Short mmCIF file of C-alpha atoms and ligand atoms in Angstrom, two decimals:
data_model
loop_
_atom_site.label_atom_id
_atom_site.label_comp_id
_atom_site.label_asym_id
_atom_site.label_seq_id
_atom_site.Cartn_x
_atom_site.Cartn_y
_atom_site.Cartn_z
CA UNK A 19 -120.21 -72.51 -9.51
CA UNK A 20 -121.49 -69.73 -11.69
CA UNK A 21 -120.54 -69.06 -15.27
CA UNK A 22 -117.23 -67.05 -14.98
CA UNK A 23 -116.30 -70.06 -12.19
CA UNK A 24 -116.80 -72.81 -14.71
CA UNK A 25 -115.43 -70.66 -17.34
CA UNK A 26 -112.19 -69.85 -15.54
CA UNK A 27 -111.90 -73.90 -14.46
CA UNK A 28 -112.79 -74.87 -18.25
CA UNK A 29 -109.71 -72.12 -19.49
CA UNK A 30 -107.17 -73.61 -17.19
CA UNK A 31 -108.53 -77.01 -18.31
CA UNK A 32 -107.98 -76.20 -21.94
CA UNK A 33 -104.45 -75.24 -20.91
CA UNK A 34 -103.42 -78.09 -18.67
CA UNK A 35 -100.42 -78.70 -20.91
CA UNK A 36 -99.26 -75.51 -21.19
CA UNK A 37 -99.10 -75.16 -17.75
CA UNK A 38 -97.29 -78.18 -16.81
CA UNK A 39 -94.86 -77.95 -19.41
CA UNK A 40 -93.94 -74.43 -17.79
CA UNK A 41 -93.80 -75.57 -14.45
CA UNK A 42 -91.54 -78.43 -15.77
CA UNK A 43 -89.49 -76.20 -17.69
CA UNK A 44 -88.61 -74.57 -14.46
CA UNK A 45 -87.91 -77.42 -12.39
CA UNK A 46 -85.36 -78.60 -14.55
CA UNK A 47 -84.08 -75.24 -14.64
CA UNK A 48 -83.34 -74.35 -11.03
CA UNK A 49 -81.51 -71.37 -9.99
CA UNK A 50 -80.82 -70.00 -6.51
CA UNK A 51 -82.00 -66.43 -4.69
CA UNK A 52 -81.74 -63.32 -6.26
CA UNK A 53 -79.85 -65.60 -9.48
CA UNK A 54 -83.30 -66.09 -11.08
CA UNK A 55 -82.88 -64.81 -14.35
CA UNK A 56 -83.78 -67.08 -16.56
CA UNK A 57 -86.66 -68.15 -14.71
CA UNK A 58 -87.81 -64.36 -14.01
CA UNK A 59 -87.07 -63.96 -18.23
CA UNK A 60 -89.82 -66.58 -18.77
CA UNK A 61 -92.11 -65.20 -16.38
CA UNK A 62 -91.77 -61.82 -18.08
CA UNK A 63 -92.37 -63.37 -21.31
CA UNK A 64 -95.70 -65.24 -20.69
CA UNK A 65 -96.73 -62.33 -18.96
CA UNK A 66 -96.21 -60.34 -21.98
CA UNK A 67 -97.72 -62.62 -24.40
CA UNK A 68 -100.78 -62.65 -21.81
CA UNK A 69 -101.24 -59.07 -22.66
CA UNK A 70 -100.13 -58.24 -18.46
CA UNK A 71 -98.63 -54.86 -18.20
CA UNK A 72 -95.07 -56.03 -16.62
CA UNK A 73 -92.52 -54.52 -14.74
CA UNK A 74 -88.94 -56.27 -14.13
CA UNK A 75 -85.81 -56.43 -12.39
CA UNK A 76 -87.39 -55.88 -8.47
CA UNK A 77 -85.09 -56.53 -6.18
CA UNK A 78 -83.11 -57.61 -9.10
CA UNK A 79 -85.49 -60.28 -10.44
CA UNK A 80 -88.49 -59.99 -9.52
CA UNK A 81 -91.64 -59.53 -12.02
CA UNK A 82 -95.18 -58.09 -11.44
CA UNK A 83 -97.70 -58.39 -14.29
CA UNK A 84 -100.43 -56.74 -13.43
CA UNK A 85 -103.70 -57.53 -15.06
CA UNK A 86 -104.91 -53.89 -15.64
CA UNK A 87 -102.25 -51.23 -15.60
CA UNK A 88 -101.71 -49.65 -12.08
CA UNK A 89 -102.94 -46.36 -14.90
CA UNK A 90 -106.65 -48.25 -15.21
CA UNK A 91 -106.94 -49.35 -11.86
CA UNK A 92 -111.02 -49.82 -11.46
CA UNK A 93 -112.33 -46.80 -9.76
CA UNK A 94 -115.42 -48.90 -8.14
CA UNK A 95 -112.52 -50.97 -6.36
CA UNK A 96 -109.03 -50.14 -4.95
CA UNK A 97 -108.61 -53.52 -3.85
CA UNK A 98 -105.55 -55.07 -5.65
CA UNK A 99 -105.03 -58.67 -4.96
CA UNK A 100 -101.48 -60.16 -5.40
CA UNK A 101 -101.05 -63.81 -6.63
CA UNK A 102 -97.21 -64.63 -5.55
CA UNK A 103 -95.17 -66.92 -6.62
CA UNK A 104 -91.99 -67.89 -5.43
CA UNK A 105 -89.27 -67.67 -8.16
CA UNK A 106 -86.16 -69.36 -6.50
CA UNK A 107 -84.95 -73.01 -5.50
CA UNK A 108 -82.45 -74.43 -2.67
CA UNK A 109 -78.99 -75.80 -3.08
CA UNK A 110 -79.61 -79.15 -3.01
CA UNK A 111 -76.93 -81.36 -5.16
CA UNK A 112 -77.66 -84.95 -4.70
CA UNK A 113 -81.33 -84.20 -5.69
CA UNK A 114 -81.69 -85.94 -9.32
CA UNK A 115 -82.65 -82.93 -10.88
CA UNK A 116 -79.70 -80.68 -9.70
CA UNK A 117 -78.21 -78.40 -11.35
CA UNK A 118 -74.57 -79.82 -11.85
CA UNK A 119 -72.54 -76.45 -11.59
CA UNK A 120 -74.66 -75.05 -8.69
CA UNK A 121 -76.12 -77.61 -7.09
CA UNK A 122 -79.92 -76.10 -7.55
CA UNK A 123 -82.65 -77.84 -7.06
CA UNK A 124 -86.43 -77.36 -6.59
CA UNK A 125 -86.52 -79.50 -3.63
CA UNK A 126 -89.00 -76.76 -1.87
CA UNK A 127 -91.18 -77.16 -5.03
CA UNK A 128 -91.71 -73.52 -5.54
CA UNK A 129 -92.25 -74.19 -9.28
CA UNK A 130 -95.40 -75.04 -8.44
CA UNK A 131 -95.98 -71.79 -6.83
CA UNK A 132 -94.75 -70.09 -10.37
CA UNK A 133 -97.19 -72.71 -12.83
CA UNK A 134 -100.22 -72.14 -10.14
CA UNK A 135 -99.79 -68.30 -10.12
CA UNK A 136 -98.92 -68.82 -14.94
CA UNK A 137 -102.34 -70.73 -14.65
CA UNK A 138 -104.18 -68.45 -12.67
CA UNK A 139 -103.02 -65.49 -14.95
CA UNK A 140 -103.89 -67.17 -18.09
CA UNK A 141 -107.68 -67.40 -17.13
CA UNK A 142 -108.16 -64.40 -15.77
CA UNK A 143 -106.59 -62.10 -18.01
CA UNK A 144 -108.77 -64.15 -20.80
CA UNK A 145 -111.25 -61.78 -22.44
CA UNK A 146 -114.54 -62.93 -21.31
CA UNK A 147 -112.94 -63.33 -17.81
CA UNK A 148 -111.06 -60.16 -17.21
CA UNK A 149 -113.83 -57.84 -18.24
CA UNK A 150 -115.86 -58.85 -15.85
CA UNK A 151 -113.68 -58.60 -12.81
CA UNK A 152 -113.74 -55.52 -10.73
CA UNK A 153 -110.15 -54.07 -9.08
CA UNK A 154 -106.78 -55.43 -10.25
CA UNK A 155 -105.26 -58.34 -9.79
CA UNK A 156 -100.91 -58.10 -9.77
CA UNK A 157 -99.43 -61.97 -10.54
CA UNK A 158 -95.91 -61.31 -8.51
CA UNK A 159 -93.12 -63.60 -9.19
CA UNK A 160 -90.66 -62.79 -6.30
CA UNK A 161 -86.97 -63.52 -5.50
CA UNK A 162 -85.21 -65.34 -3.03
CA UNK A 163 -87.25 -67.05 -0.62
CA UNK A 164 -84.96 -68.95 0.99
CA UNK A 165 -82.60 -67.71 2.69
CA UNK A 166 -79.20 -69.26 1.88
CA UNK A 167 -76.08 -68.23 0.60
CA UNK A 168 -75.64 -65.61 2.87
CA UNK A 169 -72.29 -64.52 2.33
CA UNK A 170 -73.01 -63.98 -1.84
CA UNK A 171 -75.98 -62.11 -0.62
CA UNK A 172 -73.90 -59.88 2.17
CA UNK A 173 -71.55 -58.94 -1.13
CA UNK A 174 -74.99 -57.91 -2.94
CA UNK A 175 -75.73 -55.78 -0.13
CA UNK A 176 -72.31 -54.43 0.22
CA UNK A 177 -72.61 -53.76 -3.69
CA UNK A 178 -75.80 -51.37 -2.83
CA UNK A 179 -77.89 -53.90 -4.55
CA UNK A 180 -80.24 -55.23 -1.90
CA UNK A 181 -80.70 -54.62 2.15
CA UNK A 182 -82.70 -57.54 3.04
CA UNK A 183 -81.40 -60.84 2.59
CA UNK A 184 -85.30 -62.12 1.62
CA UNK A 185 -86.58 -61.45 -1.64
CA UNK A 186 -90.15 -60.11 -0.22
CA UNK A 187 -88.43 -58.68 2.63
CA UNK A 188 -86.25 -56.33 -0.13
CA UNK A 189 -89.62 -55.64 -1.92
CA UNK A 190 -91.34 -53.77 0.88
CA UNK A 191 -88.42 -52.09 1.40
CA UNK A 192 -88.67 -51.06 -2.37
CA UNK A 193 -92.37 -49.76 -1.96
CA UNK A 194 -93.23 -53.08 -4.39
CA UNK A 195 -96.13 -54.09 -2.07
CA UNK A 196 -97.45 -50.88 -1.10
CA UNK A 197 -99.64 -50.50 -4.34
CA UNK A 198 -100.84 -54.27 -2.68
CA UNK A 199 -104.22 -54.48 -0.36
CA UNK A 200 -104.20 -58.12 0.02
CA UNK A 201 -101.45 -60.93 -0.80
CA UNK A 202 -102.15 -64.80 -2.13
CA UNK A 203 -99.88 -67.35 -1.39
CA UNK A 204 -99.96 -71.19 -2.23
CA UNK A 205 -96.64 -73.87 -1.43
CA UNK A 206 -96.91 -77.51 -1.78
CA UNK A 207 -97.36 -79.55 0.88
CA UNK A 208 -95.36 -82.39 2.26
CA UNK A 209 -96.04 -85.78 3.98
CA UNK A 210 -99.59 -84.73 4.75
CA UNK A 211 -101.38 -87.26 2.31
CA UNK A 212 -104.71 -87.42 3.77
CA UNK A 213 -105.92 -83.92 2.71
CA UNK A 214 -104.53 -82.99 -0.75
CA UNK A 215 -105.63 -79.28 0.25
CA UNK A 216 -104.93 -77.28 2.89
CA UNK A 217 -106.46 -73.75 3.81
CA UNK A 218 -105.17 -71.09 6.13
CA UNK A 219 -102.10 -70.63 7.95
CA UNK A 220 -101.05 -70.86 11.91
CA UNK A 221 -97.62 -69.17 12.92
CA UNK A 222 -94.09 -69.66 11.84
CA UNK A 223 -90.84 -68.78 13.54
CA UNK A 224 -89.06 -65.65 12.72
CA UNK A 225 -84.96 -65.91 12.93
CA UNK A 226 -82.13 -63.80 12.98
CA UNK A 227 -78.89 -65.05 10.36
CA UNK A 228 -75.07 -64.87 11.24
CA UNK A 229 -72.42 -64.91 9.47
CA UNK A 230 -69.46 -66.01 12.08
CA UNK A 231 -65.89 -65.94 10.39
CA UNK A 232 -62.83 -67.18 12.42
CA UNK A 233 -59.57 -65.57 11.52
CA UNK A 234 -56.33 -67.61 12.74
CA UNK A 235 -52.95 -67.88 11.59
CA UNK A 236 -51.47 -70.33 8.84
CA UNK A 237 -48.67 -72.78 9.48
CA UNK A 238 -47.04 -75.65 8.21
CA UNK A 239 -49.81 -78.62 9.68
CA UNK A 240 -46.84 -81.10 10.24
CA UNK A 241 -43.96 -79.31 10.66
CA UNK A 242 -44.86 -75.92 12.83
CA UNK A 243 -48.00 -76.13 14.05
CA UNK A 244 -46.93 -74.33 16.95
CA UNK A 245 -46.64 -71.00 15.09
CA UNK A 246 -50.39 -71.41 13.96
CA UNK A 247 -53.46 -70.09 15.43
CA UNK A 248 -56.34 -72.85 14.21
CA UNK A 249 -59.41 -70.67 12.55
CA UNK A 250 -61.22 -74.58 12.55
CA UNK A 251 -60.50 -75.35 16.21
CA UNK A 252 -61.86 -72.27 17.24
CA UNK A 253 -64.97 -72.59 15.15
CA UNK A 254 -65.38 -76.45 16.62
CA UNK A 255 -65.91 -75.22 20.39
CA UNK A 256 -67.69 -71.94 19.07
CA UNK A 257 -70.28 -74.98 17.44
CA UNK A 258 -69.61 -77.23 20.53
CA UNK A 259 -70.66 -73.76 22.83
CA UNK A 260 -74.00 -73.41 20.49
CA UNK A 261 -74.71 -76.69 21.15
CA UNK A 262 -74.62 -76.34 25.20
CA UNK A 263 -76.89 -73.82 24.97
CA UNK A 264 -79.82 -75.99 24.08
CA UNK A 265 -81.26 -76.74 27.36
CA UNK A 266 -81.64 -73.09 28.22
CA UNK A 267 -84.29 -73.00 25.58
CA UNK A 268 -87.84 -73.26 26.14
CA UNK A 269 -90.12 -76.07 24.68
CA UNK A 270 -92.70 -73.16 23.66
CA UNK A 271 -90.19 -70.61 21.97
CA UNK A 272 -89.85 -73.70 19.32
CA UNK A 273 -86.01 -72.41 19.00
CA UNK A 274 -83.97 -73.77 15.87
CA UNK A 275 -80.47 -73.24 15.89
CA UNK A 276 -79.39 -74.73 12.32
CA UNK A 277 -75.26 -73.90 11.41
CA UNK A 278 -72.83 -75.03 8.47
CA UNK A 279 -69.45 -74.28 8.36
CA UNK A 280 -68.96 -73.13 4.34
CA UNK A 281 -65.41 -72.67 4.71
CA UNK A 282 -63.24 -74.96 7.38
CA UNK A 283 -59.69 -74.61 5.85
CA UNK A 284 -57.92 -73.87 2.50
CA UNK A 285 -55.66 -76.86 2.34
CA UNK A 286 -54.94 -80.31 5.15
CA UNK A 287 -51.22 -79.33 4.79
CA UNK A 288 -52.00 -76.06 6.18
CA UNK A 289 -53.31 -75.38 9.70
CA UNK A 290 -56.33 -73.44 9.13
CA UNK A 291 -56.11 -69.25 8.83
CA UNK A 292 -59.73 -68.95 7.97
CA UNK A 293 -63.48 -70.72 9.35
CA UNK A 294 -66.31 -69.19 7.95
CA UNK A 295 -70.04 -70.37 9.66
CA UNK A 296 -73.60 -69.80 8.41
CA UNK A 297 -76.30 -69.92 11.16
CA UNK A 298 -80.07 -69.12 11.67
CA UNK A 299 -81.37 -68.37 14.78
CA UNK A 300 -85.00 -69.29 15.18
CA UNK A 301 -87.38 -68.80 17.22
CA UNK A 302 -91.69 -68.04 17.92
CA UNK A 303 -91.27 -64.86 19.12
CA UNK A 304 -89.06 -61.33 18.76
CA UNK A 305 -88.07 -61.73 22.65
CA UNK A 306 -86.93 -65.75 22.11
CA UNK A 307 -85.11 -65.11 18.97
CA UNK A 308 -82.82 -62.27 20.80
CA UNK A 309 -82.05 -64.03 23.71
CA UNK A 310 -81.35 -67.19 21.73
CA UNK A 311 -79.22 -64.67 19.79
CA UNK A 312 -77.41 -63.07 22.39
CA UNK A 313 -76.20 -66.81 23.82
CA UNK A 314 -75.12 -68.08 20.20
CA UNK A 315 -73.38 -64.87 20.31
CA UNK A 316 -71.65 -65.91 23.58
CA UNK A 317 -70.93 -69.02 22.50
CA UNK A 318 -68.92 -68.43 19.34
CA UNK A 319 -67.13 -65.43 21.21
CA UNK A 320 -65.86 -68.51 23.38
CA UNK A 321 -64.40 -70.64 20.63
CA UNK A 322 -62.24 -67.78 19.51
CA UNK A 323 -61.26 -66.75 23.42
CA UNK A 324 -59.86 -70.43 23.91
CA UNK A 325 -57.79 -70.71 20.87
CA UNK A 326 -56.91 -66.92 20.39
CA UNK A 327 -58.35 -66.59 17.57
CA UNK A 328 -59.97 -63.01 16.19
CA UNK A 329 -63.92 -63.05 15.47
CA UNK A 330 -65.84 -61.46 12.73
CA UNK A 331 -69.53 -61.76 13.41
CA UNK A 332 -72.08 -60.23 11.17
CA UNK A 333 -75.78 -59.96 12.51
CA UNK A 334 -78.51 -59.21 10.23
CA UNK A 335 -82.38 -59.38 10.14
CA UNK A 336 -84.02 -62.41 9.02
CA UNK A 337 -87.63 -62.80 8.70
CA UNK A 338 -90.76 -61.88 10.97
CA UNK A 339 -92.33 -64.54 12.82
CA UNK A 340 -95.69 -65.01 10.78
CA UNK A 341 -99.40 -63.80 12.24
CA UNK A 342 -101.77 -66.68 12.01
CA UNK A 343 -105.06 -66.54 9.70
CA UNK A 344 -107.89 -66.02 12.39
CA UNK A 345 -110.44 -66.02 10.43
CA UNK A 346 -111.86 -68.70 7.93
CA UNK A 347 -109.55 -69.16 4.85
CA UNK A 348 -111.33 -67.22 2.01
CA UNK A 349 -109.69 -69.85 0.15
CA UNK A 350 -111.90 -72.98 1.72
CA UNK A 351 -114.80 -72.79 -0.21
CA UNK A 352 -113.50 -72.51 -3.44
CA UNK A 353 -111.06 -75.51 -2.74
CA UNK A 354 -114.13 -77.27 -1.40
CA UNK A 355 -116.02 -76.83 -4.60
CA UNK A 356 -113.64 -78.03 -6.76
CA UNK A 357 -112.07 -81.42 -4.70
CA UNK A 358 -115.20 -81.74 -2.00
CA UNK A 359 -115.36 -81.13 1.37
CA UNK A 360 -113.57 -83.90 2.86
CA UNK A 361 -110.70 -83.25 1.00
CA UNK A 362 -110.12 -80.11 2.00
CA UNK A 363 -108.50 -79.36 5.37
CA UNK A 364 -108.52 -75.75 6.90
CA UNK A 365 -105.20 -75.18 9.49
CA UNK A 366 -105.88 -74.17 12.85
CA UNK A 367 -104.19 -70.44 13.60
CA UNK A 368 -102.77 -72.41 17.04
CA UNK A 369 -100.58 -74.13 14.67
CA UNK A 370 -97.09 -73.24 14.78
CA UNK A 371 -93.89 -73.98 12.60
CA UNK A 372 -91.08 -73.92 13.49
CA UNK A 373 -89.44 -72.99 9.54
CA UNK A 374 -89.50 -69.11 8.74
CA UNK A 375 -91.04 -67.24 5.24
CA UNK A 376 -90.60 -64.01 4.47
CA UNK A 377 -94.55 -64.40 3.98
CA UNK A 378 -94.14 -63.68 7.55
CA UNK A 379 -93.08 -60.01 6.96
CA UNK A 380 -96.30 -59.16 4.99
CA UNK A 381 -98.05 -60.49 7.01
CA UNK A 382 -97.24 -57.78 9.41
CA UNK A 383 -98.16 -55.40 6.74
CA UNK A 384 -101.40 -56.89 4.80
CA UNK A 385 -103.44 -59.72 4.93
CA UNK A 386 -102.23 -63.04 3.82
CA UNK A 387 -103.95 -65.56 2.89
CA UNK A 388 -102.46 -69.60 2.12
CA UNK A 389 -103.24 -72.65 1.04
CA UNK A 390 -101.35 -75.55 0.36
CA UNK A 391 -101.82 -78.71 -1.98
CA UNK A 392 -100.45 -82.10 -1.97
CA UNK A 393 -99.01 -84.39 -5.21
CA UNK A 394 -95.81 -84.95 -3.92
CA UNK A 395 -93.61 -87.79 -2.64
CA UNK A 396 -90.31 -86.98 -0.18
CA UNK A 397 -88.69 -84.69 1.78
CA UNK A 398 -88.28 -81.20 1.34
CA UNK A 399 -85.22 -79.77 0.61
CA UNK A 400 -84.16 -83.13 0.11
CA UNK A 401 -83.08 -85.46 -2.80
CA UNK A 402 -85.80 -87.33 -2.61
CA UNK A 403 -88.41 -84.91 -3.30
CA UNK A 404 -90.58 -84.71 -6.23
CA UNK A 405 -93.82 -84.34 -7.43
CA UNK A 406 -96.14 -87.08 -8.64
CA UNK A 407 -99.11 -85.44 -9.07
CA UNK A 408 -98.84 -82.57 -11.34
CA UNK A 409 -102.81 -82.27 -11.37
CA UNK A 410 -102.91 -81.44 -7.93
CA UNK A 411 -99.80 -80.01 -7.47
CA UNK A 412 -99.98 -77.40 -10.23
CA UNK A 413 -103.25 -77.44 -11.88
CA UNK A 414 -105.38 -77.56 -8.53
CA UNK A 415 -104.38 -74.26 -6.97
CA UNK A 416 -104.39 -72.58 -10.37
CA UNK A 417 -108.02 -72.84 -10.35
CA UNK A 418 -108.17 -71.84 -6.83
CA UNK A 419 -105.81 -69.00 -6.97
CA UNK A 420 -108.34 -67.83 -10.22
CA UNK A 421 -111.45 -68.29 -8.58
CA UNK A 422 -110.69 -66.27 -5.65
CA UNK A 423 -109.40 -63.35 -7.86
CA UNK A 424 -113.47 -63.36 -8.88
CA UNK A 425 -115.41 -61.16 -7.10
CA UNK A 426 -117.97 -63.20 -5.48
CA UNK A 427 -114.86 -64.51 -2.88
CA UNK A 428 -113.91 -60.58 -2.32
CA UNK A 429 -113.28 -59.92 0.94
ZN1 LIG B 19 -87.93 -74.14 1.39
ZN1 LIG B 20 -90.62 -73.19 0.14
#
C-alpha cells in the first residue's frame, strides 16, 4: 500500500464508530422502496457535513453527493466513478428488528451498502485524500431496490411520479447515471462463510412483474352463495394453472415464478368480490422470461374462464437480466491487500442467479463492478438475519470501495 492507501485505511479506522453507529442507525430504522425519507434525510446530511456537493429527491429519494461539483469536474479525467448504495429494506415483520407499523426490515442488509458507501465518502473527501485524486467520484444512495409493493408503486406511477418500478431503473430513465462512466456496487453476502470477500459478479435473472386482480361478485357466504361470483376461487386455479406450468420450463432458463395473493377477500361472511395477486416472472434470458410470461398469462386467464370471473392483469417491466464481469474484478487486489489472498474469493462470470437487481439494468449501460463481504448469520429476507460482524460487514468494503476510488486501481 502506498501513502494515500494507508492514509485512506487509517481515516476510516479513526472513524470506525462513526460508521457503525450510522449503519446501525439505519437498520433500526427501516423503511420500504421509494418511502426512504428519513434514511435519504441522513444521507443528505452527512453528505453535507462532508463538504459533498448534494443533490436530492431522485426518483423521489434518492441522493448523489458528489465529491467535486459536476462544475469542477477534473479536466485531466472524465471518468466519474459511482459508489452506490442501496437505500431501501424488505417487508419482513417477524424479523426482530421490524418496523411494527410497516413491517420493514433490513433483512437484505442493504445498510451495509449505505455505511460502506458513508465510510468510503468520509476518507476520500478528507483533505489530504481528495486533493490528490484525479476525476470525480459521485457516492449515490438510490431508492427501491427491491421490488415489492407493487400495487403502492403502480399508484406512484399512475400519480406521474415514477415509470419504473426499480429505483435505478427510474434513475436512468431520469438521465441520473448518464453523467456516470463506471458504477461500484457492494451487498453482503449470505451463507458463504469460507471467503468473507467476494469479487466480481456472474449473471442474474431478469423478470417481468404482474399485478393479476380478480373481480367477482359479493354475496351472502351462507345464505346466497349462489348469486356470487368467487374473486378467491378464481384466483386459486389461476395459482393452481401457474403451478402446472412448471414442467414446461427448462432447467437452464433458471425460471422463478414467485406469487402472493395481497388481497383474498374483504370479509369470511362475504363470498369474495375482489382477489388481488403479486407475481414475478423470472427468468436467464429476455426470450425465457416472455414465454414463461405468456403461459402465466394463460394460466390466470383460466382461473377467471372457469368461475366467470372478469380479469385485470397489469404487465410491466422488471429488471434486465445482469451481464457477467469478464474480466478480473478491479476490486480483487485491493480486497486481497487488506484481508490476504486466501480470503478473498473472485466469482466466476459462468455463475448464474437466479434473484434479479436492477444492477442488472446498468449493467447494460456501464460497467459494473461488485463485491460482496461476509459478517452475517441467517437468511435473507428472513427473520433470522443479522449481522455479527460489523467489521467485515461494514468497515471492510468501506476501505475497499475507498481504495479503488484512488487512482492507481483506475481502469
Ligand atoms: Zn433483497
Ligand atoms: Zn439486496
Amino acid at each position: 500500500m502506498d501513502v494515500i492507501e494507508k492514509r485512506i485505511v487509517q481515516v476510516i479506522d479513526e472513524r470506525r464508530q462513526d460508521i457503525i453507529e450510522f449503519a446501525e442507525d439505519i437498520f433500526s430504522h427501516p423503511e420500504l422502496g421509494f418511502k426512504e425519507k428519513r434514511t435519504a434525510e441522513l444521507i443528505a446530511n452527512r453528505f453535507e457535513s462532508l463538504g459533498l456537493y448534494t443533490r436530492k429527491q431522485l426518483a423521489l429519494t434518492g441522493v448523489k453527493g458528489y465529491l467535486k461539483s459536476r462544475d469542477q469536474k477534473d479536466k485531466g479525467s472524465e471518468i466519474n466513478i459511482a459508489v452506490i448504495g442501496e437505500m431501501d429494506a424488505v417487508r419482513s415483520p417477524y424479523h426482530p428488528k421490524a418496523d411494527p407499523e410497516t413491517g420493514a426490515a433490513h433483512s437484505c442488509g442493504h445498510h451495509a451498502q449505505l455505511a460502506a458507501m458513508f465510510g468510503a465518502a468520509i476518507a476520500l473527501s478528507s483533505p489530504e485524500i481528495a486533493g490528490l485524486l484525479d476525476g470525480n467520484v459521485t457516492f449515490f444512495a438510490v431508492p427501491a431496490e427491491e421490488y415489492g409493493e407493487i400495487e403502492f408503486k403502480i399508484s406512484l406511477r399512475k400519480k406521474g411520479l415514477i415509470e419504473f418500478l426499480g429505483g435505478k431503473s427510474e434513475l436512468i430513465r431520469l438521465g441520473e447515471f448518464d453523467d456516470i462512466d463506471i458504477a461500484l456496487t457492494h451487498h453482503l453476502l449470505f451463507g458463504e462463510t469460507e471467503f468473507p470477500v467476494v469479487v466480481g459478479s456472474g449473471s442474474t435473472n431478469g423478470f417481468v412483474s404482474k399485478l393479476v386482480r380478480y373481480i367477482g361478485k359479493e354475496s351472502h357466504a351462507a345464505a346466497s352463495p349462489h348469486e356470487g361470483i368467487n374473486a378467491l376461487n378464481a384466483a386459486v386455479l389461476g395459482l393452481s394453472a401457474l403451478n402446472f406450468q412448471r414442467e414446461t420450463f427448462k432447467d437452464s432458463d433458471c425460471v422463478r415464478l414467485h406469487p402472493i395473493i395481497t388481497k383474498g377477500g374483504d370479509l369470511v361472511n362475504v363470498i369474495p368480490g375482489e382477489t388481488v395477486i403479486e407475481v414475478l416472472v423470472r427468468a436467464r434470458t429476455l426470450e425465457a422470461i416472455l414465454d414463461a410470461n405468456a403461459k402465466a398469462t394463460r394460466a390466470f386467464e383460466a382461473g377467471a374462464h372457469a368461475v366467470g370471473a372478469q380479469l385485470e392483469i397489469t404487465d410491466l417491466p422488471g429488471y434486465l437480466p445482469r451481464i457477467p464481469e469478464t474480466t478480473t474484478s478491479p476490486f480483487l487486489d485491493a480486497a486481497q491487500q487488506l484481508v490476504g489472498m486466501e480470503k478473498v474469493k473472485q466469482r466466476s462470470p459462468l455463475e448464474h442467479g437466479a434473484f434479479s437487481s436492477d444492477v442488472g439494468d446498468i449493467s447494460h449501460l456501464l460497467p459494473v463492478f461488485s463485491f460482496s463481504t461476509g459478517g452475517t448469520v441467517g437468511e435473507p429476507h428472513s427473520a433470522n438475519f443479522a449481522v455479527v460482524d460489523p467489521e467485515v460487514a461494514y468497515i471492510l468494503p468501506a476501505k475497499i470501495m475507498a481504495r479503488l476510488s484512488h487512482k492507481k486501481y483506475r481502469f
